[in-house]
Amino acid sequence: MTKVARRARFNAQPPKVPGAAMVIFKGVIASLLVSLIAVLFLAFVSLVSDGAFIESYIRYIMVGITVASIFIGSAYAAQKAGSAGLFIGASVGVIYVFVSIAIGLEVTPDTVSFLMLANKLIAGIAAGALGGLIGVNL
């Protein structure tokens, strides 16, 4: 039997891996888009249904939307990067929290307490890290 010889391409380029900053930016954009779609859906549901039920649970629904969007954006970014999922996911979570707080400060005149900021940062880092770890393995 003869072996089949395959020619190696001498000028073959390795696949390009995007930089970490670009992947994190794409993850934050994906998280913001997921949040926007979920909030628009929630607004539509609150318009066509009983508003008392949604108003009583709106705080918990928004926390769920935030955590889910950070998780999805982090998983997307880590999947695109292929490695360093924990770092990329946590970075997406932190940047998302700061962007959402900045948007909230522009929309409402409420102040941000240190306890609220710390709570959101811990939740954002945890959801982002988990999404990054799962995204690398997808």
mmCIF file of N, CA and C in Angstrom, residues 57-114:
data_model
loop_
_atom_site.group_PDB
_atom_site.id
_atom_site.type_symbol
_atom_site.label_atom_id
_atom_site.label_comp_id
_atom_site.label_asym_id
_atom_site.label_seq_id
_atom_site.Cartn_x
_atom_site.Cartn_y
_atom_site.Cartn_z
ATOM 1 N N TYR A 57 -43.876 43.020 40.294
ATOM 2 C CA TYR A 57 -42.670 42.201 40.132
ATOM 3 C C TYR A 57 -41.647 42.812 39.180
ATOM 4 N N ILE A 58 -41.786 44.084 38.835
ATOM 5 C CA ILE A 58 -40.913 44.693 37.828
ATOM 6 C C ILE A 58 -39.448 44.699 38.268
ATOM 7 N N ARG A 59 -39.176 44.896 39.543
ATOM 8 C CA ARG A 59 -37.787 44.930 40.019
ATOM 9 C C ARG A 59 -37.105 43.582 39.786
ATOM 10 N N TYR A 60 -37.817 42.500 40.087
ATOM 11 C CA TYR A 60 -37.248 41.161 39.915
ATOM 12 C C TYR A 60 -37.128 40.785 38.440
ATOM 13 N N ILE A 61 -38.092 41.216 37.649
ATOM 14 C CA ILE A 61 -38.043 40.948 36.208
ATOM 15 C C ILE A 61 -36.847 41.662 35.582
ATOM 16 N N MET A 62 -36.593 42.895 35.986
ATOM 17 C CA MET A 62 -35.468 43.649 35.420
ATOM 18 C C MET A 62 -34.121 43.058 35.848
ATOM 19 N N VAL A 63 -34.024 42.558 37.069
ATOM 20 C CA VAL A 63 -32.790 41.888 37.493
ATOM 21 C C VAL A 63 -32.566 40.638 36.653
ATOM 22 N N GLY A 64 -33.636 39.889 36.411
ATOM 23 C CA GLY A 64 -33.528 38.696 35.568
ATOM 24 C C GLY A 64 -33.116 39.033 34.152
ATOM 25 N N ILE A 65 -33.675 40.094 33.595
ATOM 26 C CA ILE A 65 -33.309 40.523 32.240
ATOM 27 C C ILE A 65 -31.838 40.936 32.204
ATOM 28 N N THR A 66 -31.395 41.665 33.214
ATOM 29 C CA THR A 66 -30.001 42.117 33.266
ATOM 30 C C THR A 66 -29.033 40.934 33.348
ATOM 31 N N VAL A 67 -29.312 40.008 34.243
ATOM 32 C CA VAL A 67 -28.424 38.855 34.406
ATOM 33 C C VAL A 67 -28.415 37.992 33.149
ATOM 34 N N ALA A 68 -29.590 37.787 32.561
ATOM 35 C CA ALA A 68 -29.665 36.972 31.342
ATOM 36 C C ALA A 68 -28.937 37.639 30.181
ATOM 37 N N SER A 69 -29.061 38.949 30.047
ATOM 38 C CA SER A 69 -28.388 39.613 28.934
ATOM 39 C C SER A 69 -26.873 39.630 29.119
ATOM 40 N N ILE A 70 -26.394 39.800 30.358
ATOM 41 C CA ILE A 70 -24.954 39.723 30.604
ATOM 42 C C ILE A 70 -24.454 38.315 30.300
ATOM 43 N N PHE A 71 -25.202 37.309 30.718
ATOM 44 C CA PHE A 71 -24.824 35.920 30.465
ATOM 45 C C PHE A 71 -24.731 35.652 28.965
ATOM 46 N N ILE A 72 -25.731 36.082 28.202
ATOM 47 C CA ILE A 72 -25.752 35.833 26.755
ATOM 48 C C ILE A 72 -24.620 36.587 26.057
ATOM 49 N N GLY A 73 -24.404 37.847 26.419
ATOM 50 C CA GLY A 73 -23.317 38.618 25.812
ATOM 51 C C GLY A 73 -21.949 38.060 26.139
ATOM 52 N N SER A 74 -21.769 37.589 27.360
ATOM 53 C CA SER A 74 -20.489 37.001 27.754
ATOM 54 C C SER A 74 -20.246 35.673 27.056
ATOM 55 N N ALA A 75 -21.291 34.874 26.936
ATOM 56 C CA ALA A 75 -21.146 33.593 26.231
ATOM 57 C C ALA A 75 -20.813 33.832 24.768
ATOM 58 N N TYR A 76 -21.451 34.822 24.159
ATOM 59 C CA TYR A 76 -21.170 35.157 22.757
ATOM 60 C C TYR A 76 -19.721 35.612 22.592
ATOM 61 N N ALA A 77 -19.279 36.501 23.467
ATOM 62 C CA ALA A 77 -17.910 37.026 23.358
ATOM 63 C C ALA A 77 -16.871 35.933 23.597
ATOM 64 N N ALA A 78 -17.095 35.096 24.586
ATOM 65 C CA ALA A 78 -16.136 34.034 24.882
ATOM 66 C C ALA A 78 -16.098 32.992 23.778
ATOM 67 N N GLN A 79 -17.254 32.734 23.156
ATOM 68 C CA GLN A 79 -17.277 31.787 22.038
ATOM 69 C C GLN A 79 -16.485 32.340 20.864
ATOM 70 N N LYS A 80 -16.600 33.619 20.607
ATOM 71 C CA LYS A 80 -15.837 34.231 19.517
ATOM 72 C C LYS A 80 -14.346 34.246 19.819
ATOM 73 N N ALA A 81 -13.991 34.449 21.093
ATOM 74 C CA ALA A 81 -12.572 34.493 21.457
ATOM 75 C C ALA A 81 -11.965 33.101 21.478
ATOM 76 N N GLY A 82 -12.707 32.128 21.982
ATOM 77 C CA GLY A 82 -12.206 30.764 22.035
ATOM 78 C C GLY A 82 -11.365 30.445 23.250
ATOM 79 N N SER A 83 -10.983 31.434 24.019
ATOM 80 C CA SER A 83 -10.193 31.210 25.227
ATOM 81 C C SER A 83 -10.399 32.398 26.164
ATOM 82 N N ALA A 84 -9.876 32.281 27.380
ATOM 83 C CA ALA A 84 -9.950 33.333 28.400
ATOM 84 C C ALA A 84 -11.396 33.732 28.687
ATOM 85 N N GLY A 85 -12.260 32.757 28.808
ATOM 86 C CA GLY A 85 -13.679 33.019 29.005
ATOM 87 C C GLY A 85 -13.993 33.712 30.306
ATOM 88 N N LEU A 86 -13.277 33.379 31.357
ATOM 89 C CA LEU A 86 -13.525 33.983 32.654
ATOM 90 C C LEU A 86 -13.216 35.478 32.620
ATOM 91 N N PHE A 87 -12.077 35.836 32.062
ATOM 92 C CA PHE A 87 -11.684 37.245 31.957
ATOM 93 C C PHE A 87 -12.612 38.017 31.034
ATOM 94 N N ILE A 88 -12.907 37.459 29.874
ATOM 95 C CA ILE A 88 -13.751 38.151 28.905
ATOM 96 C C ILE A 88 -15.170 38.300 29.436
ATOM 97 N N GLY A 89 -15.700 37.254 30.045
ATOM 98 C CA GLY A 89 -17.049 37.326 30.584
ATOM 99 C C GLY A 89 -17.176 38.327 31.717
ATOM 100 N N ALA A 90 -16.220 38.323 32.631
ATOM 101 C CA ALA A 90 -16.255 39.285 33.732
ATOM 102 C C ALA A 90 -16.106 40.716 33.221
ATOM 103 N N SER A 91 -15.293 40.901 32.202
ATOM 104 C CA SER A 91 -15.121 42.234 31.614
ATOM 105 C C SER A 91 -16.408 42.716 30.966
ATOM 106 N N VAL A 92 -17.083 41.831 30.251
ATOM 107 C CA VAL A 92 -18.367 42.192 29.644
ATOM 108 C C VAL A 92 -19.360 42.575 30.736
ATOM 109 N N GLY A 93 -19.383 41.826 31.843
ATOM 110 C CA GLY A 93 -20.294 42.125 32.940
ATOM 111 C C GLY A 93 -20.024 43.476 33.572
ATOM 112 N N VAL A 94 -18.763 43.793 33.830
ATOM 113 C CA VAL A 94 -18.409 45.065 34.461
ATOM 114 C C VAL A 94 -18.747 46.239 33.541
ATOM 115 N N ILE A 95 -18.382 46.130 32.274
ATOM 116 C CA ILE A 95 -18.648 47.226 31.343
ATOM 117 C C ILE A 95 -20.149 47.406 31.139
ATOM 118 N N TYR A 96 -20.892 46.306 31.061
ATOM 119 C CA TYR A 96 -22.348 46.399 30.931
ATOM 120 C C TYR A 96 -22.960 47.119 32.130
ATOM 121 N N VAL A 97 -22.502 46.798 33.337
ATOM 122 C CA VAL A 97 -23.040 47.445 34.539
ATOM 123 C C VAL A 97 -22.759 48.936 34.500
ATOM 124 N N PHE A 98 -21.550 49.341 34.144
ATOM 125 C CA PHE A 98 -21.231 50.761 34.089
ATOM 126 C C PHE A 98 -22.031 51.480 33.003
ATOM 127 N N VAL A 99 -22.213 50.843 31.858
ATOM 128 C CA VAL A 99 -23.003 51.459 30.790
ATOM 129 C C VAL A 99 -24.462 51.590 31.219
ATOM 130 N N SER A 100 -25.012 50.553 31.847
ATOM 131 C CA SER A 100 -26.416 50.621 32.264
ATOM 132 C C SER A 100 -26.626 51.654 33.365
ATOM 133 N N ILE A 101 -25.663 51.791 34.266
ATOM 134 C CA ILE A 101 -25.781 52.823 35.299
ATOM 135 C C ILE A 101 -25.667 54.215 34.683
ATOM 136 N N ALA A 102 -24.792 54.382 33.717
ATOM 137 C CA ALA A 102 -24.670 55.679 33.038
ATOM 138 C C ALA A 102 -25.966 56.030 32.309
ATOM 139 N N ILE A 103 -26.577 55.062 31.662
ATOM 140 C CA ILE A 103 -27.850 55.317 30.983
ATOM 141 C C ILE A 103 -28.930 55.637 32.010
ATOM 142 N N GLY A 104 -28.937 54.915 33.120
ATOM 143 C CA GLY A 104 -29.918 55.174 34.171
ATOM 144 C C GLY A 104 -29.773 56.554 34.789
ATOM 145 N N LEU A 105 -28.543 57.013 34.948
ATOM 146 C CA LEU A 105 -28.330 58.353 35.493
ATOM 147 C C LEU A 105 -28.774 59.443 34.526
ATOM 148 N N GLU A 106 -28.692 59.171 33.233
ATOM 149 C CA GLU A 106 -29.157 60.141 32.243
ATOM 150 C C GLU A 106 -30.681 60.193 32.178
ATOM 151 N N VAL A 107 -31.317 59.045 32.383
ATOM 152 C CA VAL A 107 -32.768 58.969 32.252
ATOM 153 C C VAL A 107 -33.478 59.464 33.510
ATOM 154 N N THR A 108 -32.992 59.078 34.678
ATOM 155 C CA THR A 108 -33.643 59.458 35.931
ATOM 156 C C THR A 108 -32.697 60.290 36.785
ATOM 157 N N PRO A 109 -33.228 61.132 37.640
ATOM 158 C CA PRO A 109 -32.371 61.953 38.502
ATOM 159 C C PRO A 109 -31.958 61.243 39.789
ATOM 160 N N ASP A 110 -32.217 59.945 39.904
ATOM 161 C CA ASP A 110 -31.867 59.200 41.111
ATOM 162 C C ASP A 110 -30.353 59.119 41.271
ATOM 163 N N THR A 111 -29.932 59.029 42.520
ATOM 164 C CA THR A 111 -28.511 58.871 42.805
ATOM 165 C C THR A 111 -28.183 57.384 42.944
ATOM 166 N N VAL A 112 -26.921 57.060 42.800
ATOM 167 C CA VAL A 112 -26.461 55.680 42.904
ATOM 168 C C VAL A 112 -25.729 55.523 44.227
ATOM 169 N N SER A 113 -26.193 54.610 45.048
ATOM 170 C CA SER A 113 -25.512 54.356 46.314
ATOM 171 C C SER A 113 -24.394 53.340 46.100
ATOM 172 N N PHE A 114 -23.454 53.326 47.030
ATOM 173 C CA PHE A 114 -22.334 52.405 46.928
ATOM 174 C C PHE A 114 -22.799 50.963 47.033
#
